[in-house]
Short mmCIF file of C-alpha atoms and ligand atoms in Angstrom, two decimals:
data_model
loop_
_atom_site.label_atom_id
_atom_site.label_comp_id
_atom_site.label_asym_id
_atom_site.label_seq_id
_atom_site.Cartn_x
_atom_site.Cartn_y
_atom_site.Cartn_z
CA MET A 227 -58.83 181.61 -69.72
CA HIS A 228 -59.51 177.97 -70.39
CA GLN A 229 -60.61 178.15 -73.99
CA ASN A 230 -60.68 174.78 -75.64
CA THR A 231 -58.72 175.77 -78.65
CA ALA A 232 -57.15 172.41 -79.35
CA PHE A 233 -60.32 170.47 -79.84
CA PRO A 234 -61.65 171.13 -83.33
CA LEU A 235 -58.36 170.51 -85.03
CA ILE A 236 -57.37 167.46 -83.06
CA CYS A 237 -60.61 165.67 -83.66
CA LYS A 238 -61.34 166.77 -87.17
CA GLY A 239 -61.56 163.82 -89.48
CA ARG A 240 -60.94 161.26 -86.81
CA PHE A 241 -64.53 160.30 -86.14
CA GLY A 242 -66.16 160.52 -89.51
CA LEU A 243 -69.51 162.22 -89.89
CA THR A 244 -70.93 161.37 -86.53
CA GLY A 245 -68.33 163.38 -84.63
CA PRO A 246 -66.92 162.34 -81.31
CA PHE A 247 -70.19 162.64 -79.43
CA GLY A 248 -72.54 161.28 -82.09
CA PHE A 249 -72.62 157.80 -80.68
CA CYS A 250 -70.61 155.70 -78.34
CA SER A 251 -68.21 153.52 -80.26
CA LEU A 252 -66.71 150.56 -78.46
CA ARG A 253 -63.28 152.07 -78.88
CA LEU A 254 -63.79 155.68 -77.99
CA MET A 255 -61.67 155.93 -74.90
CA ILE A 256 -58.56 158.05 -75.25
CA VAL A 257 -55.19 158.30 -73.49
CA LEU A 258 -53.32 161.61 -73.26
CA LYS A 259 -49.75 161.52 -72.05
CA PHE A 260 -48.06 164.77 -71.05
CA GLY A 261 -44.28 165.03 -70.87
CA GLY A 262 -42.27 167.00 -68.32
CA THR A 263 -42.31 170.35 -70.10
CA SER A 264 -46.08 170.02 -70.59
CA VAL A 265 -46.54 170.04 -66.80
CA GLN A 266 -43.53 172.13 -65.82
CA ASP A 267 -45.46 174.77 -63.89
CA ALA A 268 -48.98 175.91 -63.00
CA GLN A 269 -49.53 177.54 -66.37
CA ALA A 270 -48.38 174.48 -68.29
CA MET A 271 -50.62 172.26 -66.19
CA ASP A 272 -53.59 174.47 -67.02
CA GLN A 273 -52.72 174.25 -70.68
CA ALA A 274 -52.53 170.43 -70.41
CA LEU A 275 -55.97 170.40 -68.79
CA ASP A 276 -57.35 172.79 -71.43
CA ILE A 277 -56.24 170.27 -74.00
CA THR A 278 -57.76 167.37 -72.08
CA VAL A 279 -61.14 168.80 -71.07
CA PRO A 280 -62.74 168.60 -74.54
CA TYR A 281 -62.11 164.87 -74.45
CA LEU A 282 -64.10 164.37 -71.23
CA PRO A 283 -66.98 162.68 -73.10
CA GLN A 284 -64.41 160.15 -74.33
CA ALA A 285 -63.52 158.95 -70.84
CA PRO A 286 -59.92 160.21 -71.02
CA LEU A 287 -57.00 158.85 -69.07
CA LEU A 288 -54.26 161.40 -68.47
CA VAL A 289 -50.79 159.96 -67.92
CA SER A 290 -48.25 162.46 -66.64
CA SER A 291 -44.48 162.72 -66.37
CA ALA A 292 -42.76 164.49 -63.52
CA MET A 293 -42.45 168.26 -63.88
CA SER A 294 -39.51 168.97 -66.17
CA GLY A 295 -36.14 168.64 -64.52
CA VAL A 296 -37.54 166.86 -61.47
CA THR A 297 -36.43 163.35 -62.47
CA ASN A 298 -32.94 164.73 -63.07
CA ASP A 299 -33.00 166.36 -59.62
CA LEU A 300 -34.08 163.06 -58.10
CA VAL A 301 -31.22 161.31 -59.90
CA ALA A 302 -28.89 163.92 -58.38
CA LEU A 303 -30.47 163.25 -55.00
CA VAL A 304 -29.73 159.53 -55.29
CA GLU A 305 -26.18 160.43 -56.26
CA ALA A 306 -25.84 162.67 -53.20
CA VAL A 307 -27.11 159.84 -51.01
CA ARG A 308 -24.60 157.47 -52.58
CA ASN A 309 -21.82 159.95 -51.84
CA GLN A 310 -23.03 160.43 -48.27
CA ASN A 311 -23.41 164.10 -49.09
CA SER A 312 -26.19 165.09 -46.76
CA VAL A 313 -25.68 168.81 -47.33
CA GLU A 314 -26.33 168.38 -51.04
CA ALA A 315 -29.21 166.00 -50.36
CA THR A 316 -30.87 168.46 -47.99
CA SER A 317 -30.51 171.29 -50.43
CA LEU A 318 -31.98 169.25 -53.30
CA LEU A 319 -34.86 168.12 -51.11
CA GLY A 320 -35.54 171.67 -50.02
CA ALA A 321 -35.62 172.95 -53.59
CA LEU A 322 -37.89 170.15 -54.75
CA GLU A 323 -40.30 170.71 -51.90
CA ALA A 324 -40.37 174.46 -52.45
CA ARG A 325 -41.00 174.10 -56.19
CA HIS A 326 -43.88 171.66 -55.78
CA LYS A 327 -45.45 173.60 -52.92
CA SER A 328 -45.33 176.80 -54.89
CA VAL A 329 -46.92 175.25 -57.97
CA LEU A 330 -49.61 173.66 -55.81
CA ALA A 331 -50.31 177.02 -54.16
CA GLN A 332 -50.91 178.52 -57.60
CA CYS A 333 -53.14 175.64 -58.65
CA ALA A 334 -55.50 175.11 -55.75
CA GLU A 335 -56.88 176.79 -52.68
CA GLY A 336 -59.02 175.94 -49.66
CA VAL A 337 -59.96 172.34 -49.24
CA HIS A 338 -58.45 171.28 -52.57
CA HIS A 339 -55.15 172.82 -51.56
CA GLU A 340 -55.22 171.21 -48.12
CA GLU A 341 -56.04 167.79 -49.50
CA ALA A 342 -53.21 167.81 -52.04
CA LYS A 343 -50.82 169.36 -49.52
CA LEU A 344 -51.40 166.44 -47.17
CA LEU A 345 -50.82 163.95 -49.96
CA MET A 346 -47.62 165.72 -50.99
CA GLN A 347 -46.43 165.99 -47.41
CA GLY A 348 -46.81 162.25 -47.15
CA TYR A 349 -44.58 161.79 -50.19
CA PHE A 350 -41.98 164.21 -48.86
CA THR A 351 -41.98 162.52 -45.47
CA ASP A 352 -41.30 159.20 -47.19
CA LEU A 353 -38.66 160.73 -49.42
CA LYS A 354 -36.83 162.33 -46.50
CA ALA A 355 -36.97 159.08 -44.54
CA LEU A 356 -35.54 157.19 -47.50
CA VAL A 357 -32.72 159.68 -47.90
CA LYS A 358 -31.92 159.84 -44.19
CA GLY A 359 -32.08 156.07 -43.75
CA SER A 360 -29.84 155.40 -46.72
CA ILE A 361 -27.27 157.97 -45.63
CA LEU A 362 -27.27 156.54 -42.08
CA LEU A 363 -26.83 153.02 -43.35
CA ASN A 364 -24.38 154.15 -46.01
CA GLU A 365 -26.27 151.98 -48.42
CA CYS A 366 -28.21 153.12 -51.44
CA SER A 367 -29.90 150.08 -52.86
CA PRO A 368 -31.55 149.86 -56.28
CA ARG A 369 -34.89 149.83 -54.48
CA VAL A 370 -34.10 153.18 -52.88
CA HIS A 371 -33.15 154.51 -56.30
CA ASP A 372 -36.52 153.58 -57.78
CA ALA A 373 -38.52 154.73 -54.76
CA VAL A 374 -36.83 158.13 -54.96
CA LEU A 375 -37.25 158.52 -58.72
CA ALA A 376 -40.92 157.60 -58.57
CA MET A 377 -41.65 160.66 -56.44
CA GLY A 378 -41.54 163.04 -59.40
CA GLU A 379 -44.60 161.58 -61.07
CA LEU A 380 -46.45 161.05 -57.78
CA LEU A 381 -46.00 164.73 -56.99
CA SER A 382 -46.88 166.15 -60.41
CA THR A 383 -50.09 164.10 -60.60
CA SER A 384 -51.10 165.16 -57.07
CA ILE A 385 -50.97 168.77 -58.22
CA LEU A 386 -52.76 168.06 -61.50
CA ALA A 387 -55.61 166.34 -59.67
CA ALA A 388 -55.90 169.26 -57.24
CA ARG A 389 -56.05 171.66 -60.17
CA CYS A 390 -58.87 169.61 -61.70
CA ARG A 391 -60.86 169.78 -58.47
CA GLN A 392 -60.24 173.49 -58.27
CA ARG A 393 -61.55 173.89 -61.81
CA GLY A 394 -64.56 171.68 -61.16
CA ILE A 395 -63.38 168.86 -63.42
CA ALA A 396 -64.53 165.43 -62.18
CA VAL A 397 -61.29 163.59 -61.51
CA LYS A 398 -60.05 160.27 -60.16
CA LEU A 399 -56.37 160.00 -59.26
CA LEU A 400 -54.95 156.48 -59.46
CA ASP A 401 -51.57 155.31 -58.21
CA ALA A 402 -49.87 153.57 -61.15
CA ARG A 403 -48.01 151.34 -58.69
CA ASN A 404 -51.27 149.49 -58.18
CA LEU A 405 -51.73 149.12 -61.93
CA VAL A 406 -48.40 148.56 -63.67
CA VAL A 407 -46.82 145.31 -62.48
CA THR A 408 -43.14 144.79 -63.22
CA ASP A 409 -40.28 142.43 -62.52
CA GLU A 410 -37.57 143.34 -60.01
CA HIS A 411 -35.14 144.82 -62.48
CA TYR A 412 -34.83 148.11 -60.59
CA GLY A 413 -33.96 151.16 -62.64
CA GLU A 414 -35.43 149.71 -65.79
CA ALA A 415 -38.08 147.24 -64.76
CA ALA A 416 -39.81 145.09 -67.37
CA VAL A 417 -43.59 145.24 -67.39
CA LEU A 418 -45.49 141.99 -66.79
CA HIS A 419 -48.07 142.63 -69.45
CA PRO A 420 -50.89 140.14 -68.82
CA LEU A 421 -51.07 141.00 -65.13
CA THR A 422 -50.79 144.71 -65.81
CA ARG A 423 -53.50 144.56 -68.40
CA LYS A 424 -55.81 142.77 -65.97
CA ARG A 425 -55.19 145.28 -63.20
CA ILE A 426 -55.69 148.27 -65.49
CA ARG A 427 -58.94 146.91 -66.86
CA GLU A 428 -60.22 146.15 -63.38
CA SER A 429 -59.27 149.47 -61.83
CA VAL A 430 -59.40 152.24 -64.39
CA LYS A 431 -62.98 151.81 -65.56
CA PRO A 432 -63.05 154.77 -67.94
CA GLN A 433 -66.21 156.78 -67.65
CA SER A 434 -67.56 159.50 -69.85
CA GLY A 435 -67.32 162.87 -68.09
CA LEU A 436 -64.64 161.69 -65.68
CA LEU A 437 -60.92 162.40 -66.03
CA VAL A 438 -58.71 159.64 -64.68
CA ILE A 439 -55.16 160.74 -63.90
CA THR A 440 -52.20 158.47 -63.27
CA GLN A 441 -48.41 158.52 -63.36
CA GLY A 442 -46.20 157.52 -66.23
CA PHE A 443 -42.82 155.85 -65.69
CA ILE A 444 -43.63 154.07 -62.42
CA GLY A 445 -44.92 150.68 -61.36
CA ALA A 446 -44.39 148.09 -58.67
CA THR A 447 -43.38 144.46 -58.37
CA GLU A 448 -45.97 141.81 -57.56
CA LYS A 449 -44.96 142.24 -53.94
CA GLY A 450 -45.72 145.94 -54.18
CA VAL A 451 -42.16 147.32 -54.21
CA THR A 452 -41.92 150.54 -56.25
CA THR A 453 -40.08 150.30 -59.58
CA VAL A 454 -39.42 152.61 -62.53
CA LEU A 455 -39.49 151.70 -66.21
CA GLY A 456 -36.35 153.48 -67.39
CA ARG A 457 -35.80 157.07 -68.45
CA GLY A 458 -38.42 158.41 -70.81
CA GLY A 459 -40.71 155.64 -69.59
CA SER A 460 -43.86 157.74 -69.51
CA ASP A 461 -44.46 157.28 -73.23
CA TYR A 462 -44.28 153.57 -72.61
CA SER A 463 -46.78 153.85 -69.76
CA GLY A 464 -49.10 155.84 -72.00
CA SER A 465 -49.16 153.16 -74.63
CA ILE A 466 -49.48 150.36 -72.07
CA PHE A 467 -52.59 152.05 -70.69
CA GLY A 468 -53.92 152.74 -74.18
CA ALA A 469 -53.48 149.12 -75.23
CA ALA A 470 -54.99 147.71 -72.04
CA LEU A 471 -58.05 149.93 -72.35
CA ASP A 472 -58.48 149.54 -76.12
CA ALA A 473 -58.12 153.28 -76.56
CA VAL A 474 -59.09 154.84 -79.86
CA GLU A 475 -55.86 156.84 -79.79
CA VAL A 476 -52.84 157.55 -77.61
CA GLN A 477 -51.76 161.18 -77.68
CA ILE A 478 -48.23 162.05 -76.67
CA TRP A 479 -48.00 165.73 -75.79
CA THR A 480 -44.51 167.07 -75.91
CA ASP A 481 -42.75 170.31 -76.82
CA VAL A 482 -42.16 169.86 -80.56
CA ASP A 483 -44.56 169.78 -83.52
CA GLY A 484 -44.34 166.01 -83.93
CA ILE A 485 -41.71 164.09 -85.86
CA MET A 486 -39.74 166.23 -88.30
CA THR A 487 -38.39 165.56 -91.79
CA THR A 488 -34.93 165.90 -90.28
CA ASP A 489 -33.23 167.32 -87.20
CA PRO A 490 -34.39 170.98 -87.07
CA ARG A 491 -31.33 171.98 -85.06
CA LYS A 492 -29.19 171.10 -88.04
CA VAL A 493 -31.58 171.95 -90.87
CA PRO A 494 -33.83 174.88 -89.94
CA THR A 495 -36.17 174.22 -92.86
CA ALA A 496 -37.12 170.80 -91.46
CA ARG A 497 -40.85 170.45 -91.15
CA SER A 498 -43.23 168.25 -89.32
CA ILE A 499 -44.44 165.00 -90.92
CA PRO A 500 -48.25 164.65 -90.86
CA ALA A 501 -48.33 160.85 -90.79
CA ILE A 502 -45.74 158.11 -90.55
CA THR A 503 -45.90 154.35 -90.17
CA TYR A 504 -44.69 152.55 -87.07
CA ALA A 505 -41.97 150.88 -89.15
CA GLU A 506 -40.72 154.17 -90.53
CA ALA A 507 -40.72 155.72 -87.06
CA ALA A 508 -38.69 152.76 -85.81
CA GLU A 509 -36.07 153.22 -88.55
CA LEU A 510 -35.85 156.91 -87.74
CA ALA A 511 -35.50 156.36 -84.03
CA PHE A 512 -32.62 153.99 -84.58
CA PHE A 513 -30.96 156.67 -86.66
CA GLY A 514 -31.30 159.28 -84.02
CA ALA A 515 -34.72 160.98 -84.27
CA LYS A 516 -35.51 161.27 -80.61
CA VAL A 517 -39.13 162.39 -80.34
CA VAL A 518 -40.74 159.06 -79.53
CA HIS A 519 -38.86 155.83 -79.14
CA PRO A 520 -40.71 153.10 -81.05
CA ALA A 521 -40.10 150.54 -78.31
CA THR A 522 -42.16 152.74 -76.03
CA ILE A 523 -45.18 152.65 -78.34
CA GLN A 524 -44.99 148.92 -79.03
CA PRO A 525 -48.05 148.05 -76.91
CA ALA A 526 -50.13 150.51 -78.95
CA VAL A 527 -48.62 149.24 -82.22
CA GLU A 528 -49.63 145.68 -81.41
CA LYS A 529 -53.23 146.80 -81.10
CA SER A 530 -53.07 149.09 -84.12
CA ILE A 531 -53.83 152.10 -81.96
CA PRO A 532 -52.63 155.31 -83.61
CA VAL A 533 -50.18 157.37 -81.59
CA LEU A 534 -50.46 161.10 -82.11
CA VAL A 535 -47.48 163.28 -81.22
CA LYS A 536 -48.49 166.88 -80.48
CA ASN A 537 -46.99 170.07 -79.14
CA THR A 538 -48.51 171.46 -75.93
CA LYS A 539 -47.03 174.87 -76.72
CA ASN A 540 -48.58 174.84 -80.19
CA PRO A 541 -51.75 172.76 -79.83
CA LEU A 542 -53.30 173.92 -83.08
CA HIS A 543 -50.48 172.34 -85.03
CA PRO A 544 -51.67 168.95 -86.29
CA GLY A 545 -48.48 167.15 -85.14
CA THR A 546 -47.61 163.67 -86.37
CA VAL A 547 -49.73 160.57 -86.28
CA ILE A 548 -47.82 157.28 -86.08
CA CYS A 549 -49.99 154.47 -87.38
CA LYS A 550 -50.02 151.16 -89.18
CA GLU A 551 -50.59 152.64 -92.58
CA ALA A 552 -49.76 156.21 -93.39
CA PRO A 553 -50.77 157.82 -96.66
CA GLY A 554 -48.11 159.04 -99.04
CA GLN A 555 -45.25 157.43 -100.90
CA GLY A 556 -41.67 158.38 -101.36
CA LEU A 557 -39.21 160.00 -99.03
CA ARG A 558 -40.63 160.82 -95.62
CA ALA A 559 -37.61 161.77 -93.55
CA ILE A 560 -33.83 161.88 -93.41
CA ALA A 561 -31.74 160.97 -90.41
CA GLY A 562 -28.07 160.60 -89.74
CA ARG A 563 -26.03 158.67 -87.25
CA LYS A 564 -22.43 159.34 -86.50
CA GLY A 565 -20.11 157.11 -84.54
CA ALA A 566 -19.87 154.14 -86.87
CA THR A 567 -16.96 152.02 -88.05
CA LEU A 568 -16.88 150.27 -91.41
CA ILE A 569 -15.31 146.83 -91.49
CA THR A 570 -14.61 145.14 -94.81
CA VAL A 571 -13.56 141.50 -95.04
CA SER A 572 -12.23 140.39 -98.42
CA SER A 573 -11.19 136.92 -99.46
CA SER A 574 -10.97 135.07 -102.74
CA ARG A 575 -12.04 132.02 -100.78
CA MET A 576 -15.47 133.59 -100.69
CA LEU A 577 -15.87 133.17 -104.43
CA ASN A 578 -18.50 130.51 -105.08
CA ALA A 579 -18.18 129.30 -101.51
CA TYR A 580 -20.98 128.76 -99.08
CA GLY A 581 -20.89 129.22 -95.34
CA PHE A 582 -18.54 132.19 -95.58
CA LEU A 583 -21.02 134.74 -94.25
CA ARG A 584 -21.96 132.36 -91.47
CA ARG A 585 -18.34 132.19 -90.38
CA ILE A 586 -18.05 135.96 -90.40
CA PHE A 587 -21.20 136.42 -88.36
CA GLU A 588 -20.23 133.72 -85.91
CA ILE A 589 -17.26 135.87 -85.04
CA PHE A 590 -19.47 138.92 -84.49
CA ASP A 591 -21.77 136.77 -82.44
CA ARG A 592 -18.94 135.50 -80.26
CA HIS A 593 -17.77 139.06 -79.60
CA GLN A 594 -21.32 140.29 -79.09
CA VAL A 595 -20.89 143.06 -81.62
CA SER A 596 -24.02 143.99 -83.49
CA VAL A 597 -23.86 144.78 -87.19
CA ASP A 598 -26.03 147.65 -88.44
CA LEU A 599 -25.59 147.75 -92.21
CA ILE A 600 -24.16 145.20 -94.56
CA ALA A 601 -23.30 145.05 -98.25
CA THR A 602 -21.69 142.16 -100.06
CA SER A 603 -19.93 141.50 -103.34
CA GLU A 604 -18.54 138.19 -104.62
CA VAL A 605 -15.33 138.46 -102.69
CA SER A 606 -15.95 140.95 -99.91
CA VAL A 607 -18.39 141.91 -97.20
CA SER A 608 -18.68 145.39 -95.69
CA MET A 609 -20.39 145.96 -92.40
CA THR A 610 -20.89 148.89 -90.08
CA VAL A 611 -20.72 148.57 -86.32
CA GLU A 612 -20.90 151.06 -83.49
CA GLU A 613 -17.65 152.91 -83.05
CA LYS A 614 -17.40 152.89 -79.29
CA ARG A 615 -16.31 149.28 -78.98
CA ASP A 616 -12.71 148.14 -78.93
CA LEU A 617 -12.65 146.06 -82.07
CA SER A 618 -9.06 144.80 -82.07
CA ILE A 619 -9.77 141.23 -80.91
CA LEU A 620 -12.74 140.96 -83.24
CA VAL A 621 -10.58 142.13 -86.12
CA ASN A 622 -7.88 139.58 -85.22
CA ASP A 623 -10.44 136.82 -85.44
CA LEU A 624 -11.86 138.15 -88.72
CA GLU A 625 -8.36 138.11 -90.18
CA THR A 626 -8.45 134.32 -90.04
CA LEU A 627 -11.02 134.54 -92.86
CA GLY A 628 -9.41 137.08 -95.15
CA SER A 629 -7.96 140.54 -95.27
CA VAL A 630 -9.73 143.07 -93.10
CA ARG A 631 -9.96 146.83 -93.54
CA VAL A 632 -11.27 149.01 -90.72
CA GLU A 633 -12.37 152.58 -91.35
CA SER A 634 -13.44 154.50 -88.30
CA GLY A 635 -15.10 157.91 -88.24
CA VAL A 636 -17.88 157.05 -90.65
CA ALA A 637 -21.57 157.93 -90.45
CA ILE A 638 -24.80 156.50 -91.77
CA LEU A 639 -27.18 158.67 -93.75
CA CYS A 640 -30.61 157.13 -93.68
CA LEU A 641 -33.54 157.97 -95.92
CA VAL A 642 -36.89 156.65 -94.80
CA GLY A 643 -40.10 156.38 -96.77
CA GLN A 644 -42.69 153.98 -98.15
CA GLU A 645 -41.63 151.87 -101.12
CA LEU A 646 -38.57 153.98 -101.76
CA TRP A 647 -37.22 151.57 -104.36
CA LYS A 648 -40.27 152.16 -106.58
CA ASP A 649 -39.02 155.66 -107.27
CA ASN A 650 -36.64 155.12 -110.20
CA ARG A 651 -35.10 158.52 -109.80
CA LEU A 652 -34.55 158.33 -106.07
CA VAL A 653 -30.96 157.14 -105.97
CA ALA A 654 -30.00 159.45 -108.83
CA ARG A 655 -31.51 162.43 -107.04
CA VAL A 656 -29.70 161.57 -103.82
CA PHE A 657 -26.36 161.33 -105.57
CA GLU A 658 -27.03 164.51 -107.54
CA ALA A 659 -27.61 166.29 -104.26
CA ILE A 660 -24.19 165.34 -102.93
CA PRO A 661 -21.93 165.30 -105.99
CA ASP A 662 -18.77 166.07 -104.03
CA LEU A 663 -19.22 163.83 -101.04
CA PRO A 664 -17.73 160.36 -101.36
CA VAL A 665 -20.14 157.55 -100.50
CA ARG A 666 -18.46 154.45 -99.10
CA MET A 667 -21.34 152.02 -99.08
CA ILE A 668 -25.02 151.93 -99.93
CA SER A 669 -27.81 149.66 -98.81
CA LEU A 670 -31.27 149.62 -100.36
CA GLY A 671 -33.84 146.91 -100.53
CA SER A 672 -33.37 145.09 -97.27
CA SER A 673 -36.29 146.98 -95.89
CA GLU A 674 -38.69 148.57 -98.33
CA ILE A 675 -38.55 151.77 -96.43
CA ASN A 676 -34.91 152.52 -95.92
CA LEU A 677 -32.03 153.64 -98.09
CA SER A 678 -28.81 153.89 -96.10
CA MET A 679 -25.49 155.26 -97.17
CA VAL A 680 -22.16 155.30 -95.41
CA LEU A 681 -20.17 158.51 -95.60
CA LYS A 682 -17.35 160.18 -93.75
CA ALA A 683 -18.69 161.43 -90.41
CA SER A 684 -17.40 164.90 -91.19
CA ASP A 685 -19.57 164.97 -94.35
CA LEU A 686 -22.78 163.89 -92.65
CA ASP A 687 -24.32 167.24 -91.72
CA ALA A 688 -23.69 168.67 -95.17
CA ALA A 689 -25.16 165.57 -96.79
CA VAL A 690 -28.32 165.67 -94.66
CA ALA A 691 -28.82 169.34 -95.49
CA ALA A 692 -28.23 168.83 -99.22
CA VAL A 693 -30.52 165.82 -99.55
CA HIS A 694 -33.20 167.57 -97.49
CA ARG A 695 -32.99 170.58 -99.77
CA ALA A 696 -33.26 168.37 -102.87
CA PHE A 697 -36.38 166.55 -101.65
CA PHE A 698 -38.16 169.00 -99.39
CA GLY A 699 -37.01 172.34 -100.78
CA THR A 700 -35.73 175.16 -98.64
N1 LIG B 106 -39.85 161.44 -65.70
C1 LIG B 106 -39.17 160.38 -66.36
C2 LIG B 106 -37.93 160.89 -67.09
O1 LIG B 106 -37.64 162.07 -67.08
C3 LIG B 106 -40.05 159.63 -67.28
C4 LIG B 106 -40.62 160.41 -68.42
O2 LIG B 106 -40.79 161.62 -68.34
O3 LIG B 106 -40.92 159.81 -69.44
O4 LIG B 106 -37.25 160.09 -67.68
MG1 MG B 107 -40.13 162.74 -71.41
#
């Protein structure tokens, strides 16, 4: 049952001729992070371990999310507590306990089952006490919120470790709250990196043949109070651990074949990108590609550790590697972002004047509105901002500088790729692909990897599909 199918493909080409076991490089250690769907039930957990086991010689650290849906259930539990709804709270607690117990029962038996059951019972006792106490006091503090949310990862990793023992895999389960030190910003705590790094290096001690398991998403303050890092924080944990341990690679196992050339829900012919640079991934994330948020891989980026995004349900697929330098030139991906407003300020006073842009941006600064794209001519400046803000006061202030036109309901089409401007035909090909769609603004050159165009929001999906077809075929 536990064939190690993923191994040859994942490692091929990554270790040169010596292969992963040829010799012990200084940076051989590897981090594998599994998202919620990759540990959603007993079968998924086995699959995650099948993927991990071939890396045992490389002293792997497995970082896990909560089982899928569990963090959302815990959020609902906090909400029930806030609303003093003990019926709802009890029912959520019951369902969570039943789900975890049933998965554990499928994963381990005998002593391994008993051991993990005790550990889990401890967590559930704490969780119930937290819920009961908060309802009694009619007070649901941010600390309670974080303590409740942290349970998902504590529970999933308890089961994973039990499964390892059942399968005879040498395992060490570490509580990330002793490793990841954060400030007291509950709900979205900031990691104190130097201290965290020190703790991780002192405690994890990667060892060939041993699987270390810990939780993503959670940490604790210096005083030991449980905190969480913000939703989706497990990727961040994965790269924090990878950076602290000088890992050779951080693998993020999710449920898609890596980062795609565009949103596959809108363009079914979208395909996975083999390699992409950190900078390109960051541009894409801003424009709505949601696979991995670049902020979460920053610690790995700083150490030039490649981050590999792979699909647990399709482990033979090579996925996407995000790294400092990715081979290939030209267009890599297309993304779109709706919900923008285009503001144009025009004034003849701008002609040959200096300080005009400064005055415009001072107004944006004062109103704390961030500008995404900008294009200027001699007498006018066009800027896009997020649509959701009420812009009327900002516009009033801008009118002191010149005439202002506001167009809402626009979208940004973003093309990302290395040295896009070197391709003489690029802009022509883009415009040829969308001959009938009016383009309101275009921005190329500010970053070497991004060509952005402003269109009507209602034209965006058609434009993405047409440009994708032109560059990537059908
Ligand atoms: N379990 C947390 C969440 O759902 C963290 C994570 O999975 O990254 O947001
Ligand atoms: Mg996730």
